[in-house]
Short mmCIF file of C-alpha atoms in Angstrom, two decimals:
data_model
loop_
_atom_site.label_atom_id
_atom_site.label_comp_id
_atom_site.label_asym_id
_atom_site.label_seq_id
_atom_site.Cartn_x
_atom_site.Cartn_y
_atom_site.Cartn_z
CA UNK A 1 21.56 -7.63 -37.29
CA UNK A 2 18.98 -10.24 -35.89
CA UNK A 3 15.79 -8.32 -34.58
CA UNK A 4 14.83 -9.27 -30.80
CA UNK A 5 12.49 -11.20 -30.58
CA UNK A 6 8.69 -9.97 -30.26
CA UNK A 7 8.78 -11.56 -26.43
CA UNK A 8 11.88 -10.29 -25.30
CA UNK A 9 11.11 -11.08 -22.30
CA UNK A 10 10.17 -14.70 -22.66
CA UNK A 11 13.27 -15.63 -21.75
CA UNK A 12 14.48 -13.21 -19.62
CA UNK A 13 16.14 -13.87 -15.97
CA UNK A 14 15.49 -10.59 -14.54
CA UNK A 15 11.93 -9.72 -15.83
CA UNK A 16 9.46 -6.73 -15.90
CA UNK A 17 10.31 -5.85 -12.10
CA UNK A 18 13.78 -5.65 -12.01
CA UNK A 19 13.76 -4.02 -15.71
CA UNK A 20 11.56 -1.42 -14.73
CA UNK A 21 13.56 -0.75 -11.48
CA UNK A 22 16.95 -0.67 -13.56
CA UNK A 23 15.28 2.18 -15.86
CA UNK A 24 14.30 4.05 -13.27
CA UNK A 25 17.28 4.13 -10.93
CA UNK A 26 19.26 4.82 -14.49
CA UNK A 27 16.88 7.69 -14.83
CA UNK A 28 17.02 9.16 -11.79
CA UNK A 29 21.42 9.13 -11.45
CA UNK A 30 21.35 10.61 -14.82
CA UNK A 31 18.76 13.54 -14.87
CA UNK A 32 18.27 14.06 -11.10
CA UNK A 33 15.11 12.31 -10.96
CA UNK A 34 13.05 14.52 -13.40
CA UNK A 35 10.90 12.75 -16.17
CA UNK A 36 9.30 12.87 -19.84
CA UNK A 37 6.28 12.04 -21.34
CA UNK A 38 6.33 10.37 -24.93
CA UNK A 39 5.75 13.13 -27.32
CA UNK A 40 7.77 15.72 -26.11
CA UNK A 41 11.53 16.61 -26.32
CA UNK A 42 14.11 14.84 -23.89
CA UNK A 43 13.55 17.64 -21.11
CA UNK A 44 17.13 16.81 -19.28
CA UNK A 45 18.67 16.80 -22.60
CA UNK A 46 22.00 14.85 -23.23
CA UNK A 47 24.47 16.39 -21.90
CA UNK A 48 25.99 14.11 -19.75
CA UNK A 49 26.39 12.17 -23.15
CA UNK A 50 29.12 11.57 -26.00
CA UNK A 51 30.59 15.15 -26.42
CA UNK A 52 33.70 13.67 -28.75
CA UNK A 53 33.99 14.26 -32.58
CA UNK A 54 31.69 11.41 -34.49
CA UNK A 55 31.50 8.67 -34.94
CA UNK A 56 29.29 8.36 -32.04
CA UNK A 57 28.69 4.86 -31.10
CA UNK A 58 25.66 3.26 -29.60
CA UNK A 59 25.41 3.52 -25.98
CA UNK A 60 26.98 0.71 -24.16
CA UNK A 61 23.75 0.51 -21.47
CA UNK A 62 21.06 1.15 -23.93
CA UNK A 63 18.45 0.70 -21.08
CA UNK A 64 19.88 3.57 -19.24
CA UNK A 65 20.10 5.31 -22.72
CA UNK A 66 16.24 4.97 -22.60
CA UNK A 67 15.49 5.77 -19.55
CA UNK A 68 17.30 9.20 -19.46
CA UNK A 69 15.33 9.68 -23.29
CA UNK A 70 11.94 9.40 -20.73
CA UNK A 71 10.99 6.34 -22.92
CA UNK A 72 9.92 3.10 -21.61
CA UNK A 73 11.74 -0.18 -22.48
CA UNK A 74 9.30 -2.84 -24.03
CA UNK A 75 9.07 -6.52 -23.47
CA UNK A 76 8.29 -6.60 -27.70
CA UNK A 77 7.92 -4.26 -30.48
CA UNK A 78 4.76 -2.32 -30.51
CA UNK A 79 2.16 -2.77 -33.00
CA UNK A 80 -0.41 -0.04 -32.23
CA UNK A 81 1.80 2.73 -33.90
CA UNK A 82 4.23 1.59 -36.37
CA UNK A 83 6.53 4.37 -38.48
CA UNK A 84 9.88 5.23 -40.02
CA UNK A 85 12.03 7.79 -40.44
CA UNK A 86 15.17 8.75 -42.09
CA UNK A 87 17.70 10.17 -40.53
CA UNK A 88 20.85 11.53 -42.39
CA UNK A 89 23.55 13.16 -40.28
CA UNK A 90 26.46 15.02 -42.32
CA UNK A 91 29.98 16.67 -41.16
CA UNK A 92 31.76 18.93 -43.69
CA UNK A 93 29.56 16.28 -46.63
CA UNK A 94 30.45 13.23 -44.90
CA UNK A 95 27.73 11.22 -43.29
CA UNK A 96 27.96 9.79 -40.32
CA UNK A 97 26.87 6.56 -39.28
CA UNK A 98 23.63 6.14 -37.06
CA UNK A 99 24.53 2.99 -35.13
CA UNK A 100 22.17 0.01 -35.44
CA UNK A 101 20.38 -1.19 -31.75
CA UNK A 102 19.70 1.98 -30.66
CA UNK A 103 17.08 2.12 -28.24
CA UNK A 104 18.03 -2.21 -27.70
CA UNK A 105 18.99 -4.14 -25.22
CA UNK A 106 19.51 -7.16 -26.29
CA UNK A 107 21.30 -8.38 -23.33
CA UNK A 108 18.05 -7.56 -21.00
CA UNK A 109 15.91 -8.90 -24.16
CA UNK A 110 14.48 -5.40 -23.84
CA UNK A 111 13.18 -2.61 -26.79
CA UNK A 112 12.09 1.29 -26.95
CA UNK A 113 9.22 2.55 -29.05
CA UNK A 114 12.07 4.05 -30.77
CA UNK A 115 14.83 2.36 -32.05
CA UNK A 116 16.87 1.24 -34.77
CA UNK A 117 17.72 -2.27 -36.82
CA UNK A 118 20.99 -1.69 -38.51
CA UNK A 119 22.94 1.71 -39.81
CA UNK A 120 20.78 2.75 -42.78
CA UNK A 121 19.40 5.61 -41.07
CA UNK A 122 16.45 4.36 -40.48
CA UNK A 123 14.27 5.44 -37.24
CA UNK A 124 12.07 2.70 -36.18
CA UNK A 125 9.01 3.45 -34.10
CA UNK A 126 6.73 0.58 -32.81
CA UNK A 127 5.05 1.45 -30.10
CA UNK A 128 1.76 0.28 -28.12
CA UNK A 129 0.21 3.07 -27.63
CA UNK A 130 -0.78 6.20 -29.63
CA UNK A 131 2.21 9.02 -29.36
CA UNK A 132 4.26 11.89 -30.48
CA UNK A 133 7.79 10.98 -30.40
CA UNK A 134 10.38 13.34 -31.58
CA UNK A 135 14.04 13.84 -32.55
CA UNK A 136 15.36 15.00 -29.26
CA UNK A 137 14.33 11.85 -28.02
CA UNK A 138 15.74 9.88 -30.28
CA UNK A 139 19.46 11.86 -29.98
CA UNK A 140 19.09 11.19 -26.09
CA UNK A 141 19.11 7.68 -26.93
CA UNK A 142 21.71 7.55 -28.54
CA UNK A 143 23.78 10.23 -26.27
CA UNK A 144 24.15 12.37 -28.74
CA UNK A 145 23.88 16.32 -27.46
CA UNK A 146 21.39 18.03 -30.06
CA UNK A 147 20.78 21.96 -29.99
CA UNK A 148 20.03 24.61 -32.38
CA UNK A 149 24.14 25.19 -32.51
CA UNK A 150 25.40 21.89 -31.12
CA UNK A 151 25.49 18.41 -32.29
CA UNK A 152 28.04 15.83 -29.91
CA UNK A 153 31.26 17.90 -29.82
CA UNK A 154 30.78 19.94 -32.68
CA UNK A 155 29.86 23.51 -32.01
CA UNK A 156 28.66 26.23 -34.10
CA UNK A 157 30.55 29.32 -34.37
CA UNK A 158 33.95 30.33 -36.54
CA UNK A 159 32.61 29.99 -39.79
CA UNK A 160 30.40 26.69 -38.89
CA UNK A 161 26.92 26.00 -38.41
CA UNK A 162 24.39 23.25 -37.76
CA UNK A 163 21.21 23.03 -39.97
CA UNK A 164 18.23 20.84 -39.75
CA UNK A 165 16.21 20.58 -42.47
CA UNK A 166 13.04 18.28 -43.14
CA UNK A 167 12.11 16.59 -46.79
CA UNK A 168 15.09 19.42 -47.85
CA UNK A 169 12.96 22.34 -46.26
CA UNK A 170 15.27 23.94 -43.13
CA UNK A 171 13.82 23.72 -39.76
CA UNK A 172 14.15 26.94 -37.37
CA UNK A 173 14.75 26.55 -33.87
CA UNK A 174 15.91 22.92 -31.67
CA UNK A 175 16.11 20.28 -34.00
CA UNK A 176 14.97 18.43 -31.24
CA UNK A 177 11.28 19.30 -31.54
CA UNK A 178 11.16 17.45 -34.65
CA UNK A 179 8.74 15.37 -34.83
CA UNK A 180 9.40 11.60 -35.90
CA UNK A 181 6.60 11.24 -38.66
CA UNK A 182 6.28 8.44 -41.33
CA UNK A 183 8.55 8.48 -44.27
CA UNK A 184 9.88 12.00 -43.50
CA UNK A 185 13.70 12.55 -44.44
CA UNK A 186 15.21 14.69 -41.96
CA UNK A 187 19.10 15.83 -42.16
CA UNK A 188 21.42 17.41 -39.30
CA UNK A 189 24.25 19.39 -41.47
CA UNK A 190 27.01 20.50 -39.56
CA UNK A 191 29.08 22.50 -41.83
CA UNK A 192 30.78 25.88 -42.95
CA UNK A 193 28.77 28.82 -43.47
CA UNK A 194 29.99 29.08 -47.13
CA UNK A 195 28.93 25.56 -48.44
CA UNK A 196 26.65 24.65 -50.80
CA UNK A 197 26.35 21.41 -51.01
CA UNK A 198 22.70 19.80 -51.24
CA UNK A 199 21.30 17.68 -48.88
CA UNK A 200 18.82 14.91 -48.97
CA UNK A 201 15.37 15.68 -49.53
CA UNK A 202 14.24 11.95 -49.74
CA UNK A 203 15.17 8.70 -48.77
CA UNK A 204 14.58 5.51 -50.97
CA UNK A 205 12.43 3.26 -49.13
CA UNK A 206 12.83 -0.70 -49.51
CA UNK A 207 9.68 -2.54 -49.68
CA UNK A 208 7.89 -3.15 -46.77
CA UNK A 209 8.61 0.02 -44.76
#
């Protein structure tokens, strides 16, 4: 997939105004007005998000997608932080995709500090100012409900259960809290109680990332 361009907004009908109007109306009829800061966990989580069985597509409105993540959409990539991390999502030992351009809308020529380029997992954050950005943001993005016993429509209970682990270490609590830090690995397993299977500890990382 072609990466936006680093004015997205160069040629751009509606412009900053009107985009920053669109994410805040979206924000508002999707979490009843309330807000985030970068650096902590969606607070409205994603709920009103894709509760089927994967695979979960990206978000149709990605802007809206943002907006309801409490991120900001971006006239370019930013270049003050810039970080990646893996993220490997398995069902029963079959992965599921992560979508490329989420957290992109290319239609409004417009980009989150947190996105992603294509579907090898990879969590792109460019951003223009110094942050903490985390998981649960990321999953809001992409309308994906994440909780300690919940990932889209898959619930925990009846022999099943939904791990997080980090570099292959497991993660207590809301996966959502973790945080998006350079060349971590991090896997959400969604499986029976009774399997053994490893999961990824690292991820192989192409030159240049």
């Amino acid at each position: 997939m072609a990466r936006p361009s680093r004015n997205v907004l160069a040629t751009a009908p509606l412009g900053r105004a009107v985009a920053a109007l669109l994410a805040v109306t979206a924000a508002a009829l999707l979490s009843g007005g309330a807000s985030a800061s970068p650096g902590r966990p969606d607070p409205h989580g994603v709920g009103a998000g894709q509760g089927a069985l994967p695979p979960w597509p990206a978000p149709a409105d990605a802007s809206a997608a943002v907006a309801a993540a409490g991120l900001e959409m971006l006239s370019a990539e930013g270049t003050v932080q810039h970080t990646h991390t893996h993220l490997d999502v398995l069902v029963d030992g079959k992965p599921v995709t992560v979508p490329a351009s989420i957290g992109i809308d290319e239609p409004r020529r417009r980009i989150s500090p947190v996105h992603t380029h294509d579907t090898s997992g990879v969590i792109h954050v460019e951003s223009p100012r110094p942050a903490v950005f985390t998981l649960g943001q990321f999953m809001a993005e992409w309308r994906v409900p994440l909780s300690a016993n919940r990932i889209g429509g898959l619930h925990a209970g009846g022999g099943r259960h939904l791990t997080a682990y980090v570099n292959g270490r497991k993660t207590p609590g809301n996966p959502g809290a973790i945080v998006l830090r350079a060349h971590d690995e991090i896997a959400l397993v969604f499986t029976r109680d009774a399997d053994t299977r490893p999961v990824p500890k690292t991820y192989d990382w192409p030159q240049g990332l």
